[in-house]
Amino acid sequence: MSNEPKFQARSAAFADLPPPDPAAQAQSERLQQLIAGEMAANGGRLSFARFMDLALYAPGLGYYSGGSTKLGAEGDFITAPEWSPLFARCLARQVTQVLAALGSGDVLEAGAGSGVLAVDLLEALASADCLPNRYFILERSGELRARQQALFKKRLHHLQGRIVWLEQLPEPGFRGVILANELLDALPVHCFTLTEEGAVERCVMRENEQWQWCAAPLGDAALAGRIAALRHDGSLAAGYTSEANFAAEAWIRSMADRLGAGMILLIDYGFPRREYYHPERTGGTLMCHYRHRAHADPLVLVGLQDITAHVDFTAMAEAGHAAGLEVAGYTMQASFLLAAGILELMNNVEDERVRLQWAQQIKKLTLPHEMGELFKVLALTRNIDGPFLGFALRDLRGRL
Ligand SMILES: C[S@@+](CC[C@H](N)C(=O)[O-])C[C@H]1O[C@@H](n2cnc3c(N)ncnc32)[C@H](O)[C@@H]1O
């Protein structure tokens, strides 16, 4: 085996970064053998969705299931709750409104990452005297679950009794708020390309010791149906490449089945369908993160980098609506945070250093060229009446 790090052969974007350490490389090798084994048993190729699922979540080896530091300055990317506790404090105000309207209830956070949102949110809810009965966490990665548990032990020991890590979805009849920040973008997507002869699915194969894209006939009826709907007005030309996130739609359906009363609150980056599948967005939205570099090649650094796709919020709203939920709010992250009072949080801060830090964090969370406009907030509700606090400034449901 060559000593040259393999990722340098594929992408100049990493030329100035040190290669992954030997342990990380060895883990990636094991993961790639596992993927290659499944691929061989599957006729020599895998759908990209299956490749992404294994690359991110193969037990003990995938990006989220392995031991690397993923989130935060030491990791590969930084999410809103990692940037600032003000994010959780604003969410807490929306959660408080829902729990108060229901009389009481629970919170369920799906995909809790490092656990920092859960800790900051519970602290904010405690100071508003609005703690949920229980705070459930649904986390696919055993490694991240262990990190979350360690963080709780350190920062919220007194509330530990309220926190429950779920092994499976909650029972139907859940009352309260189901919350997910940057979960949907981390679910595996199907990829496709349009050709003169019709659409093909973009699959993955292995050739000359490297992962390669390959085309396959559309095997999946849902994908064929989605592409046919997207093509109906003839605006998408041959060569057009994009993705569809059926796993996210299924996730919303399964949560809708459990929600008896309350809100599913989703925050992620993405667009309504018209923008997502804009004829000029010819290459789709796949994006990878490795040591704070963003690039678009998911077939390198297998298991060592995050792989994401933006969210089609129209599809998410449709999935919720079809499952009997009300689309109660859709807006940009900036509008949501401003409506939830992010600026007022500065009012009582006297320490000049903290004020400065918070001002920087507010800019990061709300400015249009930072996270303010690309990130959206979607509220799906059942058996609870709005209007809801976070959506009071700007209602963008008409764009979905
Ligand atoms: C991009 S991270 C976001 C982490 C955190 N919410 C934040 O904002 O910092 C995605 C998280 O979703 C988790 N995840 C992915 N698929 C999941 C699923 N089906 N159920 C629960 N958690 C999942 C990952 O393990 C990870 O914790």
Short mmCIF file of C-alpha atoms and ligand atoms in Angstrom, two decimals:
data_model
loop_
_atom_site.label_atom_id
_atom_site.label_comp_id
_atom_site.label_asym_id
_atom_site.label_seq_id
_atom_site.Cartn_x
_atom_site.Cartn_y
_atom_site.Cartn_z
CA MET A 1 0.00 0.00 0.00
CA SER A 2 1.31 3.44 -0.90
CA ASN A 3 2.22 5.85 1.89
CA GLU A 4 0.65 8.69 -0.07
CA PRO A 5 -2.66 9.69 1.48
CA LYS A 6 -5.34 8.58 -0.98
CA PHE A 7 -7.47 11.68 -0.70
CA GLN A 8 -4.77 13.86 -2.25
CA ALA A 9 -5.11 11.96 -5.49
CA ARG A 10 -8.72 13.05 -5.84
CA SER A 11 -8.92 16.57 -4.53
CA ALA A 12 -6.56 19.51 -4.55
CA ALA A 13 -8.78 21.14 -1.91
CA PHE A 14 -6.87 19.26 0.80
CA ALA A 15 -3.35 19.72 -0.51
CA ASP A 16 -2.36 21.99 2.39
CA LEU A 17 -3.93 19.86 5.13
CA PRO A 18 -2.08 17.15 7.01
CA PRO A 19 -3.32 13.66 6.04
CA PRO A 20 -5.63 11.82 8.45
CA ASP A 21 -3.66 10.10 11.21
CA PRO A 22 -2.86 6.36 10.81
CA ALA A 23 -5.70 5.28 13.13
CA ALA A 24 -8.24 7.28 11.13
CA GLN A 25 -6.85 5.93 7.87
CA ALA A 26 -7.06 2.37 9.18
CA GLN A 27 -10.68 2.91 10.26
CA SER A 28 -11.51 4.33 6.83
CA GLU A 29 -9.87 1.29 5.19
CA ARG A 30 -12.01 -1.07 7.28
CA LEU A 31 -15.14 0.87 6.40
CA GLN A 32 -14.25 0.81 2.71
CA GLN A 33 -13.77 -2.96 2.86
CA LEU A 34 -17.19 -3.29 4.44
CA ILE A 35 -18.77 -1.11 1.73
CA ALA A 36 -16.89 -3.02 -1.00
CA GLY A 37 -18.16 -6.32 0.43
CA GLU A 38 -21.78 -5.17 0.36
CA MET A 39 -21.25 -3.76 -3.11
CA ALA A 40 -19.86 -7.06 -4.42
CA ALA A 41 -22.86 -8.90 -2.99
CA ASN A 42 -25.07 -6.36 -4.72
CA GLY A 43 -23.81 -6.88 -8.26
CA GLY A 44 -20.90 -4.43 -8.14
CA ARG A 45 -22.66 -1.18 -7.33
CA LEU A 46 -24.64 0.52 -4.58
CA SER A 47 -27.16 3.34 -4.71
CA PHE A 48 -25.58 6.56 -3.49
CA ALA A 49 -28.12 6.57 -0.65
CA ARG A 50 -26.78 3.24 0.63
CA PHE A 51 -23.17 4.38 0.17
CA MET A 52 -23.89 7.57 2.14
CA ASP A 53 -25.70 5.63 4.85
CA LEU A 54 -22.72 3.32 5.34
CA ALA A 55 -20.15 6.13 5.06
CA LEU A 56 -21.92 8.07 7.81
CA TYR A 57 -23.51 5.42 10.03
CA ALA A 58 -21.92 1.96 9.62
CA PRO A 59 -21.70 0.84 13.26
CA GLY A 60 -18.34 1.74 14.81
CA LEU A 61 -16.85 2.81 11.47
CA GLY A 62 -19.04 5.45 9.80
CA TYR A 63 -18.35 9.16 10.15
CA TYR A 64 -20.98 9.70 12.85
CA SER A 65 -20.53 6.31 14.53
CA GLY A 66 -16.73 6.42 14.69
CA GLY A 67 -14.69 8.13 17.36
CA SER A 68 -13.55 11.35 15.64
CA THR A 69 -14.48 14.81 16.88
CA LYS A 70 -17.03 15.92 14.36
CA LEU A 71 -18.65 19.09 15.64
CA GLY A 72 -17.03 22.29 16.87
CA ALA A 73 -13.74 24.07 16.27
CA GLU A 74 -11.71 20.87 16.78
CA GLY A 75 -13.90 18.92 14.36
CA ASP A 76 -15.09 19.42 10.80
CA PHE A 77 -18.03 21.81 11.01
CA ILE A 78 -19.87 24.07 13.45
CA THR A 79 -23.65 24.13 13.84
CA ALA A 80 -25.77 26.98 15.22
CA PRO A 81 -26.00 25.60 18.79
CA GLU A 82 -22.24 25.10 18.73
CA TRP A 83 -21.73 28.71 17.68
CA SER A 84 -23.89 30.22 20.35
CA PRO A 85 -26.10 29.44 23.37
CA LEU A 86 -28.40 32.22 22.14
CA PHE A 87 -29.73 29.81 19.53
CA ALA A 88 -31.01 27.43 22.24
CA ARG A 89 -32.39 30.32 24.27
CA CYS A 90 -34.51 31.44 21.32
CA LEU A 91 -35.71 27.90 20.66
CA ALA A 92 -36.59 27.69 24.35
CA ARG A 93 -39.03 30.56 23.91
CA GLN A 94 -40.84 28.69 21.13
CA VAL A 95 -40.81 25.47 23.14
CA THR A 96 -42.18 27.34 26.17
CA GLN A 97 -45.10 28.67 24.13
CA VAL A 98 -46.03 25.16 22.95
CA LEU A 99 -45.64 23.50 26.36
CA ALA A 100 -47.68 26.27 28.00
CA ALA A 101 -50.46 25.87 25.42
CA LEU A 102 -50.53 22.11 26.06
CA GLY A 103 -50.48 22.54 29.83
CA SER A 104 -47.34 20.38 30.03
CA GLY A 105 -45.44 17.99 27.82
CA ASP A 106 -42.14 16.50 26.75
CA VAL A 107 -39.36 17.52 24.40
CA LEU A 108 -37.78 15.04 22.01
CA GLU A 109 -34.57 16.06 20.27
CA ALA A 110 -33.50 13.92 17.33
CA GLY A 111 -29.86 13.88 16.26
CA ALA A 112 -28.47 15.74 19.27
CA GLY A 113 -24.83 15.87 18.12
CA SER A 114 -22.53 16.91 20.95
CA GLY A 115 -25.54 17.46 23.26
CA VAL A 116 -24.90 21.19 23.62
CA LEU A 117 -28.33 22.23 22.30
CA ALA A 118 -30.04 19.93 24.81
CA VAL A 119 -27.99 21.34 27.71
CA ASP A 120 -28.50 25.00 26.75
CA LEU A 121 -32.18 24.47 25.99
CA LEU A 122 -32.86 22.73 29.30
CA GLU A 123 -31.01 25.48 31.17
CA ALA A 124 -33.12 28.13 29.42
CA LEU A 125 -36.35 26.20 30.06
CA ALA A 126 -35.39 25.79 33.71
CA SER A 127 -34.86 29.54 34.13
CA ALA A 128 -38.21 30.19 32.43
CA ASP A 129 -39.73 27.71 34.91
CA CYS A 130 -41.01 25.66 32.00
CA LEU A 131 -39.10 22.39 32.16
CA PRO A 132 -40.59 19.57 30.11
CA ASN A 133 -41.65 16.45 32.01
CA ARG A 134 -38.96 14.55 30.15
CA TYR A 135 -36.30 15.43 27.58
CA PHE A 136 -35.96 12.52 25.18
CA ILE A 137 -32.98 12.17 22.89
CA LEU A 138 -33.10 10.00 19.80
CA GLU A 139 -29.55 9.57 18.55
CA ARG A 140 -28.45 7.08 15.90
CA SER A 141 -24.75 7.25 16.77
CA GLY A 142 -23.74 5.32 19.89
CA GLU A 143 -20.51 7.31 20.01
CA LEU A 144 -22.35 10.66 20.06
CA ARG A 145 -24.81 9.31 22.62
CA ALA A 146 -21.87 8.62 24.93
CA ARG A 147 -20.56 12.18 24.37
CA GLN A 148 -24.00 13.60 25.14
CA GLN A 149 -24.20 11.58 28.35
CA ALA A 150 -20.76 12.80 29.43
CA LEU A 151 -21.74 16.42 28.76
CA PHE A 152 -24.93 16.08 30.78
CA LYS A 153 -23.03 14.58 33.67
CA LYS A 154 -20.67 17.55 33.62
CA ARG A 155 -23.13 20.40 33.05
CA LEU A 156 -26.62 19.34 34.08
CA HIS A 157 -26.20 16.74 36.75
CA HIS A 158 -29.26 17.98 38.67
CA LEU A 159 -31.56 17.45 35.67
CA GLN A 160 -30.26 14.04 34.68
CA GLY A 161 -33.42 12.31 35.91
CA ARG A 162 -35.45 14.06 33.20
CA ILE A 163 -33.27 13.01 30.29
CA VAL A 164 -34.04 9.76 28.52
CA TRP A 165 -32.11 8.33 25.57
CA LEU A 166 -34.55 6.41 23.42
CA GLU A 167 -33.62 3.16 21.71
CA GLN A 168 -36.59 3.48 19.37
CA LEU A 169 -39.25 5.96 18.34
CA PRO A 170 -41.57 7.11 21.13
CA GLU A 171 -45.02 5.59 21.56
CA PRO A 172 -47.88 7.26 19.62
CA GLY A 173 -49.61 10.04 21.54
CA PHE A 174 -46.47 12.11 22.20
CA ARG A 175 -47.37 15.58 23.55
CA GLY A 176 -44.86 18.37 23.31
CA VAL A 177 -42.11 19.44 20.91
CA ILE A 178 -40.07 17.22 18.59
CA LEU A 179 -36.97 19.13 17.62
CA ALA A 180 -34.20 18.55 15.10
CA ASN A 181 -31.41 20.91 14.12
CA GLU A 182 -29.39 19.81 11.08
CA LEU A 183 -30.74 16.27 11.17
CA LEU A 184 -32.50 16.14 7.81
CA ASP A 185 -29.40 17.24 5.86
CA ALA A 186 -27.49 14.29 7.33
CA LEU A 187 -29.94 11.64 6.08
CA PRO A 188 -28.93 9.60 3.00
CA VAL A 189 -30.16 10.91 -0.36
CA HIS A 190 -30.76 9.29 -3.76
CA CYS A 191 -28.92 10.95 -6.63
CA PHE A 192 -29.98 11.20 -10.26
CA THR A 193 -28.94 12.70 -13.57
CA LEU A 194 -31.14 13.53 -16.54
CA THR A 195 -29.96 12.36 -19.95
CA GLU A 196 -31.35 12.73 -23.49
CA GLU A 197 -32.70 9.18 -23.15
CA GLY A 198 -34.30 9.63 -19.73
CA ALA A 199 -33.19 9.79 -16.12
CA VAL A 200 -30.59 7.53 -14.50
CA GLU A 201 -29.78 6.93 -10.88
CA ARG A 202 -26.26 7.90 -9.82
CA CYS A 203 -24.77 4.91 -8.08
CA VAL A 204 -21.32 4.15 -6.73
CA MET A 205 -18.86 1.47 -7.85
CA ARG A 206 -15.21 0.68 -7.17
CA GLU A 207 -12.63 0.78 -9.94
CA ASN A 208 -8.84 0.95 -9.81
CA GLU A 209 -8.94 1.15 -6.00
CA GLN A 210 -11.12 4.25 -6.13
CA TRP A 211 -14.79 4.95 -5.66
CA GLN A 212 -16.45 6.13 -8.86
CA TRP A 213 -19.88 7.35 -9.86
CA CYS A 214 -21.79 5.14 -12.28
CA ALA A 215 -25.21 5.32 -13.89
CA ALA A 216 -27.94 2.76 -13.36
CA PRO A 217 -31.52 2.49 -14.55
CA LEU A 218 -34.02 3.97 -12.10
CA GLY A 219 -34.76 1.04 -9.82
CA ASP A 220 -36.88 2.92 -7.34
CA ALA A 221 -40.49 3.80 -8.19
CA ALA A 222 -40.50 6.74 -5.76
CA LEU A 223 -37.41 8.23 -7.43
CA ALA A 224 -38.89 7.71 -10.91
CA GLY A 225 -42.11 9.40 -9.82
CA ARG A 226 -40.30 12.35 -8.24
CA ILE A 227 -38.17 12.91 -11.33
CA ALA A 228 -41.20 12.71 -13.64
CA ALA A 229 -42.90 15.40 -11.53
CA LEU A 230 -39.81 17.61 -11.64
CA ARG A 231 -39.52 17.26 -15.42
CA HIS A 232 -43.13 17.97 -16.27
CA ASP A 233 -42.55 21.56 -17.46
CA GLY A 234 -39.47 20.66 -19.51
CA SER A 235 -37.21 23.24 -17.83
CA LEU A 236 -34.53 20.78 -16.66
CA ALA A 237 -32.00 19.97 -19.39
CA ALA A 238 -29.99 16.80 -20.04
CA GLY A 239 -27.04 16.68 -17.69
CA TYR A 240 -29.07 18.09 -14.79
CA THR A 241 -27.99 16.34 -11.58
CA SER A 242 -29.64 16.48 -8.19
CA GLU A 243 -30.91 14.46 -5.25
CA ALA A 244 -34.10 13.41 -3.46
CA ASN A 245 -34.25 12.84 0.28
CA PHE A 246 -36.84 10.10 0.82
CA ALA A 247 -35.32 9.20 4.19
CA ALA A 248 -36.16 12.69 5.49
CA GLU A 249 -39.74 12.39 4.25
CA ALA A 250 -40.05 8.97 5.92
CA TRP A 251 -38.60 10.42 9.11
CA ILE A 252 -41.28 13.15 9.14
CA ARG A 253 -44.01 10.57 8.53
CA SER A 254 -42.79 8.40 11.39
CA MET A 255 -42.64 11.39 13.77
CA ALA A 256 -46.08 12.55 12.63
CA ASP A 257 -47.42 9.09 13.54
CA ARG A 258 -46.14 9.60 17.09
CA LEU A 259 -47.23 13.22 17.59
CA GLY A 260 -50.54 13.37 19.47
CA ALA A 261 -50.40 17.12 20.16
CA GLY A 262 -47.70 19.74 19.73
CA MET A 263 -45.06 20.74 17.23
CA ILE A 264 -42.30 19.23 15.11
CA LEU A 265 -39.71 22.01 14.78
CA LEU A 266 -37.11 21.52 12.06
CA ILE A 267 -34.12 23.76 11.41
CA ASP A 268 -31.83 23.10 8.50
CA TYR A 269 -30.30 24.58 5.38
CA GLY A 270 -32.28 24.34 2.21
CA PHE A 271 -34.90 25.86 -0.02
CA PRO A 272 -38.45 25.43 -1.25
CA ARG A 273 -38.70 23.02 -4.21
CA ARG A 274 -38.73 25.74 -6.91
CA GLU A 275 -35.34 26.98 -5.72
CA TYR A 276 -33.92 23.57 -4.86
CA TYR A 277 -34.58 22.22 -8.35
CA HIS A 278 -33.88 25.50 -10.13
CA PRO A 279 -32.79 24.83 -13.72
CA GLU A 280 -29.51 26.63 -13.02
CA ARG A 281 -28.66 24.48 -9.98
CA THR A 282 -27.33 21.83 -12.37
CA GLY A 283 -25.03 19.98 -9.97
CA GLY A 284 -27.32 19.36 -6.98
CA THR A 285 -26.47 20.25 -3.40
CA LEU A 286 -24.22 17.46 -2.10
CA MET A 287 -21.63 18.95 0.21
CA CYS A 288 -18.88 17.45 2.35
CA HIS A 289 -17.07 18.90 5.35
CA TYR A 290 -13.61 17.96 6.49
CA ARG A 291 -11.66 20.08 8.93
CA HIS A 292 -13.72 23.14 8.09
CA ARG A 293 -13.21 22.77 4.35
CA ALA A 294 -16.35 22.39 2.26
CA HIS A 295 -16.20 20.54 -1.05
CA ALA A 296 -18.49 18.45 -3.23
CA ASP A 297 -16.80 15.03 -3.55
CA PRO A 298 -18.45 12.44 -1.27
CA LEU A 299 -16.34 9.60 -2.68
CA VAL A 300 -13.11 10.65 -0.92
CA LEU A 301 -12.18 10.52 2.78
CA VAL A 302 -14.77 7.77 3.22
CA GLY A 303 -15.92 7.76 6.84
CA LEU A 304 -13.68 10.70 7.69
CA GLN A 305 -15.81 13.52 6.35
CA ASP A 306 -19.39 14.64 6.75
CA ILE A 307 -21.66 14.25 3.72
CA THR A 308 -24.81 16.36 3.46
CA ALA A 309 -27.46 17.54 1.05
CA HIS A 310 -29.61 20.64 1.39
CA VAL A 311 -33.24 20.11 2.34
CA ASP A 312 -36.20 20.44 -0.04
CA PHE A 313 -38.57 22.10 2.44
CA THR A 314 -41.55 21.74 0.11
CA ALA A 315 -41.10 17.96 0.26
CA MET A 316 -40.88 18.13 4.08
CA ALA A 317 -44.05 20.24 4.32
CA GLU A 318 -45.86 17.89 1.92
CA ALA A 319 -44.80 14.84 3.94
CA GLY A 320 -46.10 16.47 7.12
CA HIS A 321 -49.34 17.60 5.49
CA ALA A 322 -49.97 14.12 4.02
CA ALA A 323 -49.49 12.68 7.52
CA GLY A 324 -52.23 14.94 8.89
CA LEU A 325 -50.06 17.73 10.31
CA GLU A 326 -50.62 21.43 9.85
CA VAL A 327 -47.84 23.43 8.23
CA ALA A 328 -47.92 26.05 10.96
CA GLY A 329 -44.79 28.04 10.15
CA TYR A 330 -41.95 28.38 7.68
CA THR A 331 -39.42 31.16 7.78
CA MET A 332 -35.73 31.99 7.61
CA GLN A 333 -33.54 31.35 10.63
CA ALA A 334 -32.86 35.09 11.00
CA SER A 335 -36.57 35.95 11.12
CA PHE A 336 -37.23 33.12 13.56
CA LEU A 337 -34.46 34.16 15.95
CA LEU A 338 -35.39 37.85 15.77
CA ALA A 339 -39.05 37.03 16.42
CA ALA A 340 -38.00 34.85 19.34
CA GLY A 341 -36.18 37.82 20.84
CA ILE A 342 -32.49 37.21 20.13
CA LEU A 343 -31.72 40.94 20.28
CA GLU A 344 -33.51 41.42 23.59
CA LEU A 345 -31.32 38.72 25.12
CA MET A 346 -28.54 41.33 25.01
CA ASN A 347 -30.50 43.75 27.20
CA ASN A 348 -29.36 42.57 30.60
CA VAL A 349 -25.76 41.81 29.74
CA GLU A 350 -23.43 44.25 31.43
CA ASP A 351 -20.08 42.57 30.86
CA GLU A 352 -18.68 44.35 27.79
CA ARG A 353 -16.68 41.30 26.71
CA VAL A 354 -19.77 39.07 26.72
CA ARG A 355 -21.77 41.73 24.85
CA LEU A 356 -19.12 41.79 22.15
CA GLN A 357 -19.04 37.99 21.91
CA TRP A 358 -22.82 37.78 21.71
CA ALA A 359 -22.98 40.52 19.08
CA GLN A 360 -20.59 38.47 16.93
CA GLN A 361 -22.65 35.33 17.49
CA ILE A 362 -25.88 37.10 16.57
CA LYS A 363 -24.28 38.24 13.33
CA LYS A 364 -23.23 34.67 12.54
CA LEU A 365 -26.72 33.32 13.22
CA THR A 366 -28.73 36.02 11.45
CA LEU A 367 -26.81 37.82 8.69
CA PRO A 368 -28.00 36.87 5.20
CA HIS A 369 -24.55 35.83 3.97
CA GLU A 370 -23.93 33.77 7.12
CA MET A 371 -26.64 31.43 8.48
CA GLY A 372 -29.56 33.86 8.45
CA GLU A 373 -31.16 33.13 5.07
CA LEU A 374 -29.90 29.74 3.93
CA PHE A 375 -31.13 28.12 7.14
CA LYS A 376 -34.89 27.77 7.44
CA VAL A 377 -37.27 26.83 10.24
CA LEU A 378 -40.33 24.68 9.58
CA ALA A 379 -43.07 24.02 12.16
CA LEU A 380 -45.50 21.13 11.68
CA THR A 381 -48.23 20.88 14.29
CA ARG A 382 -51.11 18.72 15.48
CA ASN A 383 -53.95 19.62 17.86
CA ILE A 384 -52.55 22.99 18.87
CA ASP A 385 -53.47 26.45 17.64
CA GLY A 386 -51.09 29.15 16.50
CA PRO A 387 -49.95 31.74 15.76
CA PHE A 388 -46.50 30.73 16.92
CA LEU A 389 -43.95 33.14 18.30
CA GLY A 390 -40.99 32.33 16.05
CA PHE A 391 -42.96 32.88 12.85
CA ALA A 392 -44.51 36.24 13.75
CA LEU A 393 -42.06 38.39 11.77
CA ARG A 394 -42.05 36.72 8.40
CA ASP A 395 -44.41 34.02 7.14
CA LEU A 396 -42.87 32.32 4.10
CA ARG A 397 -45.30 29.42 3.82
CA GLY A 398 -46.53 30.83 0.50
CA ARG A 399 -43.13 30.02 -1.02
CA LEU A 400 -43.27 26.31 -0.21
C1 LIG B 1 -25.21 17.31 11.51
S1 LIG B 1 -25.37 16.51 13.04
C2 LIG B 1 -26.30 17.73 13.92
C3 LIG B 1 -26.09 17.67 15.41
C4 LIG B 1 -26.86 18.67 16.27
N1 LIG B 1 -28.28 18.61 16.07
C5 LIG B 1 -26.37 20.08 16.06
O1 LIG B 1 -27.11 20.90 15.54
O2 LIG B 1 -25.23 20.37 16.44
C6 LIG B 1 -26.55 15.22 12.70
C7 LIG B 1 -26.95 14.41 13.91
O3 LIG B 1 -28.04 13.54 13.58
C8 LIG B 1 -27.77 12.21 14.03
N2 LIG B 1 -28.63 11.30 13.25
C9 LIG B 1 -28.53 10.98 11.96
N3 LIG B 1 -29.54 10.18 11.58
C10 LIG B 1 -30.34 10.02 12.66
C11 LIG B 1 -31.55 9.33 12.90
N4 LIG B 1 -32.18 8.66 11.95
N5 LIG B 1 -32.08 9.39 14.14
C12 LIG B 1 -31.47 10.07 15.12
N6 LIG B 1 -30.29 10.74 14.96
C13 LIG B 1 -29.74 10.73 13.75
C14 LIG B 1 -26.27 12.12 13.87
O4 LIG B 1 -25.70 11.03 14.54
C15 LIG B 1 -25.87 13.49 14.44
O5 LIG B 1 -25.95 13.50 15.85
#
